[in-house]
Coordinates of C-alpha atoms and ligand atoms in Angstrom, one line a residue:
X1 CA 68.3 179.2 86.6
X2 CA 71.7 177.9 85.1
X3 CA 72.5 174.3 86.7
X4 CA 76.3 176.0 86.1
X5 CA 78.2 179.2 84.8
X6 CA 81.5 179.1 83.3
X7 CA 82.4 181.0 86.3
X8 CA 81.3 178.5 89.1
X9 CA 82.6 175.3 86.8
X10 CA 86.3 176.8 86.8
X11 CA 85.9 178.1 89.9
X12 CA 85.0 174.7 90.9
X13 CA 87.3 172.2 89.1
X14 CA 90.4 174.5 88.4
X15 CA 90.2 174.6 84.7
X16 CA 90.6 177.3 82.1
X17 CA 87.6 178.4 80.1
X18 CA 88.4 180.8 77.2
X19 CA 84.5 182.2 77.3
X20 CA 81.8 182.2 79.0
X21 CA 79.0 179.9 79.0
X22 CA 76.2 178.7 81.0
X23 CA 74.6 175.1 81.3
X24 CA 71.3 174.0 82.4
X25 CA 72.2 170.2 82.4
X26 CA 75.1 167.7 82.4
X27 CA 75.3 164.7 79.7
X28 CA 78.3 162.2 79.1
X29 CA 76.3 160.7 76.3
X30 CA 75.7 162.6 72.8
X31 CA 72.5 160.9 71.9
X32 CA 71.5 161.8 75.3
X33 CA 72.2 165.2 75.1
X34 CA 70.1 167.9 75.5
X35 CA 70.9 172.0 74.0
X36 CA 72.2 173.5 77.2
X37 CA 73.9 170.9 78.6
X38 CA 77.7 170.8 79.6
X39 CA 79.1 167.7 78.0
X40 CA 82.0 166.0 79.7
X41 CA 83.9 163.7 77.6
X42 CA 84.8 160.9 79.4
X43 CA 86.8 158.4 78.5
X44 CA 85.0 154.9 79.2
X45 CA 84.8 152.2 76.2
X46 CA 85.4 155.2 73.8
X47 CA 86.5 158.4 74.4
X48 CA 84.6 161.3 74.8
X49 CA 87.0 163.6 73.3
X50 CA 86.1 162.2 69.9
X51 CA 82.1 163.3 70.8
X52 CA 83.0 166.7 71.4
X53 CA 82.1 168.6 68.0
X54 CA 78.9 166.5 67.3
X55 CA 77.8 167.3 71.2
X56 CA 78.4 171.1 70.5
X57 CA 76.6 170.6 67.1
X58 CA 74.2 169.0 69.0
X59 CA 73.6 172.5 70.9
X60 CA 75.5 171.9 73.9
X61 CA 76.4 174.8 75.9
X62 CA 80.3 174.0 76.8
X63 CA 82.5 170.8 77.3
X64 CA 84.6 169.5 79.8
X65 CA 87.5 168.6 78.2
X66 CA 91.4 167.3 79.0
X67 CA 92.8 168.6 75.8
X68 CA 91.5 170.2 72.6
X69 CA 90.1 167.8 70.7
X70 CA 90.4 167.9 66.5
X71 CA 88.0 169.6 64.2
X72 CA 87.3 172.0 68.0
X73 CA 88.0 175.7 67.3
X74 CA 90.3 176.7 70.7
X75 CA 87.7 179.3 71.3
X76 CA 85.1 177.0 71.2
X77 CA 83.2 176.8 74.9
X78 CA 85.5 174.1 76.7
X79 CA 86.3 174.1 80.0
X80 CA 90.0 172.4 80.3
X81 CA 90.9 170.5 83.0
X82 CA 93.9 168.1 83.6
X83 CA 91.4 164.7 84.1
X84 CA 88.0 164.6 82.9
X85 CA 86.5 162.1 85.4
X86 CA 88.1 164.1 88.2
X87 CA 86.7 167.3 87.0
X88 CA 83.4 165.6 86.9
X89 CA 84.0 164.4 90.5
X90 CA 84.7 168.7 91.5
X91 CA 82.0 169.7 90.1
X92 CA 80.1 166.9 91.8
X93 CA 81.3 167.7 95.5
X94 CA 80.9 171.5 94.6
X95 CA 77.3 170.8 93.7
X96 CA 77.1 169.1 96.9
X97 CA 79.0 171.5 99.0
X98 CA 76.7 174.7 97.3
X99 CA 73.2 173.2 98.2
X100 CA 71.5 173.1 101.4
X101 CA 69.7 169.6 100.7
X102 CA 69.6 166.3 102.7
X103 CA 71.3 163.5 101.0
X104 CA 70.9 159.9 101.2
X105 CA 73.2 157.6 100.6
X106 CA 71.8 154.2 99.5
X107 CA 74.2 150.8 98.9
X108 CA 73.4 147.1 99.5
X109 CA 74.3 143.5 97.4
X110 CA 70.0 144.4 96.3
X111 CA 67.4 146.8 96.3
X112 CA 69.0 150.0 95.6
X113 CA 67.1 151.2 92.6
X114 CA 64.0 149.8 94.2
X115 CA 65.1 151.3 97.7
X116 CA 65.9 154.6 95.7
X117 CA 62.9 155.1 93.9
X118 CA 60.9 154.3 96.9
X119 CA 62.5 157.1 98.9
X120 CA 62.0 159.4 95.2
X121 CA 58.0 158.7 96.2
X122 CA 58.2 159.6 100.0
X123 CA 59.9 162.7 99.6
X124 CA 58.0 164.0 96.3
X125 CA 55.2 165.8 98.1
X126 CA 57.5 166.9 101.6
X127 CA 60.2 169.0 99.4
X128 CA 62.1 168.9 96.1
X129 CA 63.7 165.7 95.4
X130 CA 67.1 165.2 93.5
X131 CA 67.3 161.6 92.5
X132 CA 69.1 159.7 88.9
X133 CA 66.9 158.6 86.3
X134 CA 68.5 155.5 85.9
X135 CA 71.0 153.4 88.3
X136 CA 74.0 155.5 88.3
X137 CA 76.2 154.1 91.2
X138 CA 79.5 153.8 90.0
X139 CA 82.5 155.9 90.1
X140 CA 81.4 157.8 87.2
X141 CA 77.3 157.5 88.0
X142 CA 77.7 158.8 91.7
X143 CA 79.6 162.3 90.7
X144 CA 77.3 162.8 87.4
X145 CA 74.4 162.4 89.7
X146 CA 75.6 164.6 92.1
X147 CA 76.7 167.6 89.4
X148 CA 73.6 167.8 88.2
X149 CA 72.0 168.5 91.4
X150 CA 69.6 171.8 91.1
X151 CA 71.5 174.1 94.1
X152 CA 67.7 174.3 95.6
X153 CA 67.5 170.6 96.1
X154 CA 65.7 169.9 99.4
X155 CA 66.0 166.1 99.3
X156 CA 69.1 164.1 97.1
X157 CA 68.9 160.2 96.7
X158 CA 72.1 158.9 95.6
X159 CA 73.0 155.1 95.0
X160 CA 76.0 154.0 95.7
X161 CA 77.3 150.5 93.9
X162 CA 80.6 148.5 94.0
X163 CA 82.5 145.8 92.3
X164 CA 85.4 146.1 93.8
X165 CA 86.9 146.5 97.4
X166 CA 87.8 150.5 98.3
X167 CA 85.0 151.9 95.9
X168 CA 82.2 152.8 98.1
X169 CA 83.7 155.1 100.8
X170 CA 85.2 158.2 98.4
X171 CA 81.7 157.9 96.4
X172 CA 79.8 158.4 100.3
X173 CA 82.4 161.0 101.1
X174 CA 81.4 162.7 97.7
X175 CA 77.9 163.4 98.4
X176 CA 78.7 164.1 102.2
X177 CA 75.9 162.3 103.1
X178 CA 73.1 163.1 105.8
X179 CA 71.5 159.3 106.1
X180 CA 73.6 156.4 105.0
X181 CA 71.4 153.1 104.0
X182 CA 72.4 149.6 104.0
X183 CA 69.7 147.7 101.9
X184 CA 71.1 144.0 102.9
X185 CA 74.2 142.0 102.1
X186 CA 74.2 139.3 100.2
X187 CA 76.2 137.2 98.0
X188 CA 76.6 139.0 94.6
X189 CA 80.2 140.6 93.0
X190 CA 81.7 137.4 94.8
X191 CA 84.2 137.1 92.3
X192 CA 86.0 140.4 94.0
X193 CA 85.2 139.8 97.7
X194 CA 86.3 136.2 99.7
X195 CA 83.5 136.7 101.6
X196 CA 80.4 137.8 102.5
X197 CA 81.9 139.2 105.5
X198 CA 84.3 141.3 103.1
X199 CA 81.4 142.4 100.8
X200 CA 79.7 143.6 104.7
X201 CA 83.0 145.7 105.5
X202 CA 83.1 147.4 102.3
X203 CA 79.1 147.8 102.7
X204 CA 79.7 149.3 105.7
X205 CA 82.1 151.7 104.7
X206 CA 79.2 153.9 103.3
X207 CA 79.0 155.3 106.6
X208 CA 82.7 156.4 106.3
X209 CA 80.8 159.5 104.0
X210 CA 78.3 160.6 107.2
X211 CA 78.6 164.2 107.9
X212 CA 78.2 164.9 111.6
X213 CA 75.1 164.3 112.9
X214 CA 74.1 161.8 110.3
X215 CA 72.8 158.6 110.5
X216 CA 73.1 155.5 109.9
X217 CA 69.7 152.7 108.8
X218 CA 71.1 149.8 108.6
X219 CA 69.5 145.8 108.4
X220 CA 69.5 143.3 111.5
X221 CA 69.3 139.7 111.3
X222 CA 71.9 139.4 108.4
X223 CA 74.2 137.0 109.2
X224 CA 76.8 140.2 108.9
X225 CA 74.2 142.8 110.5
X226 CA 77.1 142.3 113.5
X227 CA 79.7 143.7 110.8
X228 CA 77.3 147.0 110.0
X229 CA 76.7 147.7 113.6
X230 CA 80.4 147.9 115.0
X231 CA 81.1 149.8 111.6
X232 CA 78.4 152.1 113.2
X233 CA 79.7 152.3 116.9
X234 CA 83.6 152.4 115.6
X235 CA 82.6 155.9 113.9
X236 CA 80.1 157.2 116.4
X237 CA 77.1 157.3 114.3
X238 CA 73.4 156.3 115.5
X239 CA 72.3 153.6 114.2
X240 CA 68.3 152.6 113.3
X241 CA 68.0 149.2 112.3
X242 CA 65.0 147.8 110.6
X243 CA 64.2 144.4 109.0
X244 CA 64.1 141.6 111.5
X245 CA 61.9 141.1 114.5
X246 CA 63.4 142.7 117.1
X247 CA 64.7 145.8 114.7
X248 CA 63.8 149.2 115.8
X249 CA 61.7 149.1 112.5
X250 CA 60.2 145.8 111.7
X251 CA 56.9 144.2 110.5
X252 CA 54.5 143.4 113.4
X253 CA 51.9 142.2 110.7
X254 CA 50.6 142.2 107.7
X255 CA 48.7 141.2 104.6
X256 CA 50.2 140.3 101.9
X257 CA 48.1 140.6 98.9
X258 CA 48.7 140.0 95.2
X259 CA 48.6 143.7 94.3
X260 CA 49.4 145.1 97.3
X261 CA 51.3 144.7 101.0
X262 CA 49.4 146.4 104.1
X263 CA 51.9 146.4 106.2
X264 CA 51.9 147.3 110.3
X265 CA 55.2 148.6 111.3
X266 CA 56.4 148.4 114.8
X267 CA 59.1 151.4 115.4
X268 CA 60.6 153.4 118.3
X269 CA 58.2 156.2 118.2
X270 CA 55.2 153.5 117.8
X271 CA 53.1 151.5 115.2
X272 CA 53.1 152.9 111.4
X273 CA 51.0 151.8 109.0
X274 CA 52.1 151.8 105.3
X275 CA 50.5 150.1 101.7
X276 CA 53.5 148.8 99.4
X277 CA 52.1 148.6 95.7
X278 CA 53.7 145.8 94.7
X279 CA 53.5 142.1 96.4
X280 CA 56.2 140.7 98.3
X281 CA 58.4 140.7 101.6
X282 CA 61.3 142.1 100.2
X283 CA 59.5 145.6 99.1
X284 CA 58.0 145.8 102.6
X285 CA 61.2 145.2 103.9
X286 CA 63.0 148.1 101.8
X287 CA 60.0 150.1 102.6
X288 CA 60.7 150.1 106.3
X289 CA 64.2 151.5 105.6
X290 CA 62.8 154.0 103.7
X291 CA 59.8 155.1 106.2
X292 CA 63.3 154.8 108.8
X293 CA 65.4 157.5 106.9
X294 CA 62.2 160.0 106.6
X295 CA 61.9 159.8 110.0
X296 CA 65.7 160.3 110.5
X297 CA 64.9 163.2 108.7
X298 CA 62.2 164.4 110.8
X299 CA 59.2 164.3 108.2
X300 CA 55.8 163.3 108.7
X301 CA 55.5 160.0 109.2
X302 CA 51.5 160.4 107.3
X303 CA 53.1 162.2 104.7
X304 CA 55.8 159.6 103.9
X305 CA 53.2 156.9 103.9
X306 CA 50.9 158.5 101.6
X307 CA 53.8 159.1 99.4
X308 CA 55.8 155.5 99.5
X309 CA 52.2 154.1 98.7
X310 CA 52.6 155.9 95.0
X311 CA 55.3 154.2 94.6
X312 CA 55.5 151.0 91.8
X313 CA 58.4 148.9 91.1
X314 CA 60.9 150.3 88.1
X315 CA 61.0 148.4 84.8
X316 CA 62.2 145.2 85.1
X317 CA 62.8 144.6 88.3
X318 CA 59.1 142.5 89.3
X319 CA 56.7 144.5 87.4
X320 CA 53.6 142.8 86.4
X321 CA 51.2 143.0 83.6
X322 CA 48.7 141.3 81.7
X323 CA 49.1 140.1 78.6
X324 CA 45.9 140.1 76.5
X325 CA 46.7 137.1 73.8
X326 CA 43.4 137.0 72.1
X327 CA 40.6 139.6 72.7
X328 CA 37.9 137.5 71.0
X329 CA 38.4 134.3 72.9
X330 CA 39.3 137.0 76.1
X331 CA 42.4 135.0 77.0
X332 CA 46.0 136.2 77.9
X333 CA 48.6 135.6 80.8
X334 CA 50.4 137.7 83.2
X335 CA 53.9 138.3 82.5
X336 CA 56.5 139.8 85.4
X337 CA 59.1 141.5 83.9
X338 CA 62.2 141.1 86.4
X339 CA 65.1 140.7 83.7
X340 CA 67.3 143.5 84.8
X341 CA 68.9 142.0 87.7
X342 CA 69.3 138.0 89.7
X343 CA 71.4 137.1 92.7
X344 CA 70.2 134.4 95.0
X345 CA 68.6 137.0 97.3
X346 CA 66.4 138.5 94.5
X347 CA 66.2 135.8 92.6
X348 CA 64.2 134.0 96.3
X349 CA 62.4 137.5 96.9
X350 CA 61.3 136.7 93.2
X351 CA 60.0 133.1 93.5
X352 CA 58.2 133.8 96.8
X353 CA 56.5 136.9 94.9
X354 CA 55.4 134.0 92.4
X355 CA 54.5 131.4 94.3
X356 CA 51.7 133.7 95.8
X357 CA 50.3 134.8 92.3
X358 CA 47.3 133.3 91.4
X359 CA 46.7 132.8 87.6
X360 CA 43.6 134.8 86.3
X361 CA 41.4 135.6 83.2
X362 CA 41.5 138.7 81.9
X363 CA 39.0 140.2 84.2
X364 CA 40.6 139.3 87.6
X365 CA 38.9 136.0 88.3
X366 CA 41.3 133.4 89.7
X367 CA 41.3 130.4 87.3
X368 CA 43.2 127.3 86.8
X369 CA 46.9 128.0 85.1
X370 CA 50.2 127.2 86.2
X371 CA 53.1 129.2 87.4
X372 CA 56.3 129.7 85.1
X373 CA 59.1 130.7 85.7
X374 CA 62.1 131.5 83.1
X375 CA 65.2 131.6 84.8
X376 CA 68.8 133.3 83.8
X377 CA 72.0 133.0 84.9
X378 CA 73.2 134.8 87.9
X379 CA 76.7 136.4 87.4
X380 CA 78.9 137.5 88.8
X381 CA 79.1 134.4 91.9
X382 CA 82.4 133.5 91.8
X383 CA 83.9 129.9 92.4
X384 CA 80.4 128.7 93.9
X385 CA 78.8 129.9 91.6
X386 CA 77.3 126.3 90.2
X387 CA 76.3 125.3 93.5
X388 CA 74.4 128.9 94.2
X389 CA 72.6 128.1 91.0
X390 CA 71.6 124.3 91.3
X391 CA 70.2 125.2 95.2
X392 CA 67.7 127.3 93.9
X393 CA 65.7 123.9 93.0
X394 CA 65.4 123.8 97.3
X395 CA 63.8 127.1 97.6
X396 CA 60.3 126.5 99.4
X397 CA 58.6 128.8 96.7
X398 CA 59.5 125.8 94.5
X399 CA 57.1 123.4 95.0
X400 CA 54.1 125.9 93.9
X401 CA 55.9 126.3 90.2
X402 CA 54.2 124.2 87.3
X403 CA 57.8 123.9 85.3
X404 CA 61.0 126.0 85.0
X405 CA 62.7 126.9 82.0
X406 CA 66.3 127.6 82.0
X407 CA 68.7 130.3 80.2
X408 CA 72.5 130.2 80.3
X409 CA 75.4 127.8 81.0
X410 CA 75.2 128.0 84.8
X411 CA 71.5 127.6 85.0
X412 CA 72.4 124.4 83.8
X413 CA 73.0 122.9 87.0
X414 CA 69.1 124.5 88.6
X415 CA 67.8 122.7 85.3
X416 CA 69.7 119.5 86.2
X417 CA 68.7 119.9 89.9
X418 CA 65.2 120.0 89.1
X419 CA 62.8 117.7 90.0
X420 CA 61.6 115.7 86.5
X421 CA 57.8 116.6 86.5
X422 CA 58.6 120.5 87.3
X423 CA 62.2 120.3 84.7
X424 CA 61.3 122.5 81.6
X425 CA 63.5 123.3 78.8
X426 CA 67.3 124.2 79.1
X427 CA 69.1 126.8 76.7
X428 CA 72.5 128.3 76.2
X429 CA 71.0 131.7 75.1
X430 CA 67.7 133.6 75.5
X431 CA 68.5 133.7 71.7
X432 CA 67.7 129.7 71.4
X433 CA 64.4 129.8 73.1
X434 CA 62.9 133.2 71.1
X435 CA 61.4 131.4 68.2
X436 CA 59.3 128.6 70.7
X437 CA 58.2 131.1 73.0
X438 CA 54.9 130.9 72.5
X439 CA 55.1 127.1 73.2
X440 CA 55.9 128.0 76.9
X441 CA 52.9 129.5 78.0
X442 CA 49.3 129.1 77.8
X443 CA 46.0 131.7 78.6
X444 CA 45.6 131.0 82.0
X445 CA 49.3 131.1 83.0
X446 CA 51.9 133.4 85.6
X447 CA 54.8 133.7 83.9
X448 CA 58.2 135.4 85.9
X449 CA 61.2 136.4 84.0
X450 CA 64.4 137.0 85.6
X451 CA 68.0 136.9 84.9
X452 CA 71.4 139.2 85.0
X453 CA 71.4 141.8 82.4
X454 CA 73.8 140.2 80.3
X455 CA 72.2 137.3 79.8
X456 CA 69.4 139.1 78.2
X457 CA 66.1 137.0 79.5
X458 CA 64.6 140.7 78.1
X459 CA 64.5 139.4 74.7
X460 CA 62.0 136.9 76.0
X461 CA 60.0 139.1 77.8
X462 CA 60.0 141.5 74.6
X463 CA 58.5 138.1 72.9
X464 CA 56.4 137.5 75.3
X465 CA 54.6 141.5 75.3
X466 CA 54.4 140.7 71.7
X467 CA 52.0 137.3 71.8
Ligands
LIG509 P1 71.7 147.0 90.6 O1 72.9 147.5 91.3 O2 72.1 145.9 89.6 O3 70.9 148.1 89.9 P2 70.0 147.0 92.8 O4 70.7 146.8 94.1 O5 69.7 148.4 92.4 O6 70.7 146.3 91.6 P3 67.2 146.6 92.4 O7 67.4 147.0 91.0 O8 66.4 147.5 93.3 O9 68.6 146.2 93.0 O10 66.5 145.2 92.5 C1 67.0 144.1 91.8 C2 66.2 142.9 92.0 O11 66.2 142.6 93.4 C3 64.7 143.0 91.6 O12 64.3 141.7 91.2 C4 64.0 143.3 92.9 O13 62.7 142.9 93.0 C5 64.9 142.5 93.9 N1 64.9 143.1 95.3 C6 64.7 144.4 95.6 N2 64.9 144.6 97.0 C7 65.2 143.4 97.5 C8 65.5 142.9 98.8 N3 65.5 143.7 99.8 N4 65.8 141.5 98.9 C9 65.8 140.7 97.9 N5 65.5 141.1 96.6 C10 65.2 142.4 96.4

């Protein structure tokens, strides 16, 4: 079945189409691009206008276009709209509007991919699920996602991101959501907000995009959970709240295991018991939002459980494996791969995941080795940004480190806040450390990753694989 006919994108947007055309997929991105798809040229650090010809070479079915671009035939497939990006955006609340599914809104300062790909494994299995490959959540990411929404979606996860004050509430109102999810607010973007209060008020505006009857899951115990809540009551919409003791949805216990979390929920309609497979708090946490929305959505709470526990964290965000070094002498290390993303919340939810690894031989059997970790710069933090980075050295999960290396101009201050016996190596770039990688660890060893994208810790875990 075509994703969209010439018919419904004009019909949608406004534009002009001189023929007629069907596509099966959407693609802002030529090398992307599959034969079929409508490509929309956006204009981001280069515009799309000057991808046009090689996209239809490429096969696509039709573009959506402000203007004719050179070397197109006018009769060409192109539907012609005044803006691209708001064309993009019609199409996207058309594909909304045209589909019966339930939509989830998720945002938070952390945890959205992990939060969205969690809800992807719940609601595989109870429905067909509508969810982005990879993080779109900006103004571009949310109506992309949203336009290429199959019109027989059951179940759409969308993430919702900001950087700046204002951005989150016409994305929610976009995807007319059914649930709206607050994953946690914490500092991160600070260079845009004054606050953490302010980054809470724009949080909350997510539920500003609730269609009647929606609801809201949102986190208590946040210094700012106060901010959610009368976001929730000033618009009238229910609110579950999980997280904290005393949360409709919180932990009652649990046991937390290096693979795995067994968790026992405590929540309104009684205890649930759910497995996360990864270690760590902050999964089990995100899991209870997600076991929160399903119920919101009246699924069964077996079913959700049986799918969330076939869920395993994405790519570089705490994924562990074992790195076989030598296969005569059966020695190797375990490597997390968590460079994709840092703030002081994940970067803590990181340590404590560390701290409770044990270092192993290759077959599993606990053995002496230390922990490592290789720390990047957090961006992104604003003016306190120094002080967010040299208080890391304080965090409890510290003390059960062997040595810390450190990656960027702001970890400088962590590197100069360490401790002498547990003060590794410090570095400008990953660049600088790449050719004494294999210096920093030895068989026996945990070693965890993690930085900001930009300050590319991946090229040491790309060294590391390759030991
Ligand atoms: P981005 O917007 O940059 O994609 P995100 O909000 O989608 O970030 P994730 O990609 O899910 O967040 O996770 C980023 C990091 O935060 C990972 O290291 C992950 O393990 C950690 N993390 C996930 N959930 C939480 C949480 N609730 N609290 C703290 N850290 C978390």
């Amino acid at each position: 079945m075509a994703l969209w006919t010439s018919t419904e994108a004009v019909k949608a947007t406004g534009g002009t189409s001189a023929v007629g055309w069907s596509a099966e997929g959407v693609s802002i991105d030529t090398r992307a691009l599959r034969p079929g798809d409508l490509f929309v040229a956006l204009k981001d650090v280069r515009d799309g206008h000057d991808f046009v010809a090689q996209a239809l070479e490429k096969g696509a079915a039709a573009a959506l276009v402000s203007r004719i671009p050179d070397g197109v035939a006018p009769d060409a497939p192109l539907l012609v709209v005044p803006d691209v990006l708001q064309g993009l955006e019609a199409l996207g609340r058309a594909a909304r509007a045209r589909t019966g599914a339930r939509v989830i809104g998720v945002t938070g300062s952390v945890g959205k991919t992990s939060t969205k790909e969690m809800l992807r494994a719940t609601l595989t299995g109870q429905g067909r699920v509508h969810a982005a490959e990879a993080s779109y959540n900006n103004h571009w990411g949310v109506p992309l996602t949203l336009a290429r929404m199959p019109a027989d979606t059951d179940f759409a996860v969308i993430e919702i991101g900001m950087n700046h004050p204002g951005e989150i509430a016409p994305l929610a109102r976009m995807a007319d959501l059914d649930v709206a999810v607050i994953t946690t607010v914490a500092p991160a973007h600070l260079f845009s907000f004054d606050s953490l209060d302010g980054i809470a008020v724009e949080k909350a505006s997510i539920l500003d995009g609730l269609r009647k009857g929606g609801t809201a899951v949102l986190p208590e115990g946040l210094p700012v959970s106060h901010i959610l809540l009368a976001k929730a009551a000033a618009n009238n919409v229910p609110a579950v709240t999980f997280a904290a003791q005393g949360a409709d949805w919180h932990i009652a216990s649990a046991q937390w295991g290096e693979e795995a979390s067994a968790v026992q929920a405590a929540t309104p309609k009684g205890p649930r018991l759910f497995r996360v497979q990864s270690p760590g708090r902050h999964f089990a946490v995100n899991a209870l939002a997600v076991l929160a929305v399903a119920e919101a959505l009246g699924l069964d709470p077996a079913l959700s459980a049986q799918g969330l526990g076939r869920w395993v964290p994405p790519a570089g965000r705490g994924q562990r494996e074992r790195i076989v070094t030598d296969l005569i002498d059966d020695t190797g290390f375990d490597l997390i791969d968590d460079a994709f993303n840092a703030n002081p919340a994940s970067m803590a939810a990181s340590l404590d995941v560390l701290s409770i690894l044990n270092p192993k031989d290759n077959i599993g059997r606990i053995q002496k080795g230390r922990r490592i970790a290789i720390l990047g710069d957090m961006l992104e933090l604003g003016e306190t940004e120094l002080a967010l980075h040299a208080a890391i050295a304080e965090h409890p999960a510290m003390a059960s480190l062997a040595i810390v290396h450190c990656v960027g101009p702001r970890m400088k201050a962590l590197h100069d806040a360490l401790p002498k016996a547990r003060r590794g190596e410090w570095v400008e770039t990953a660049a600088e450390l790449l050719p004494r990688v294999a210096s920093l660890v030895d068989a026996g060893d945990v070693v965890l990753v993690k930085g900001s994208k930009g300050i590319k810790v991946s090229l040491l875990v790309d060294a590391l694989r390759k030991l």
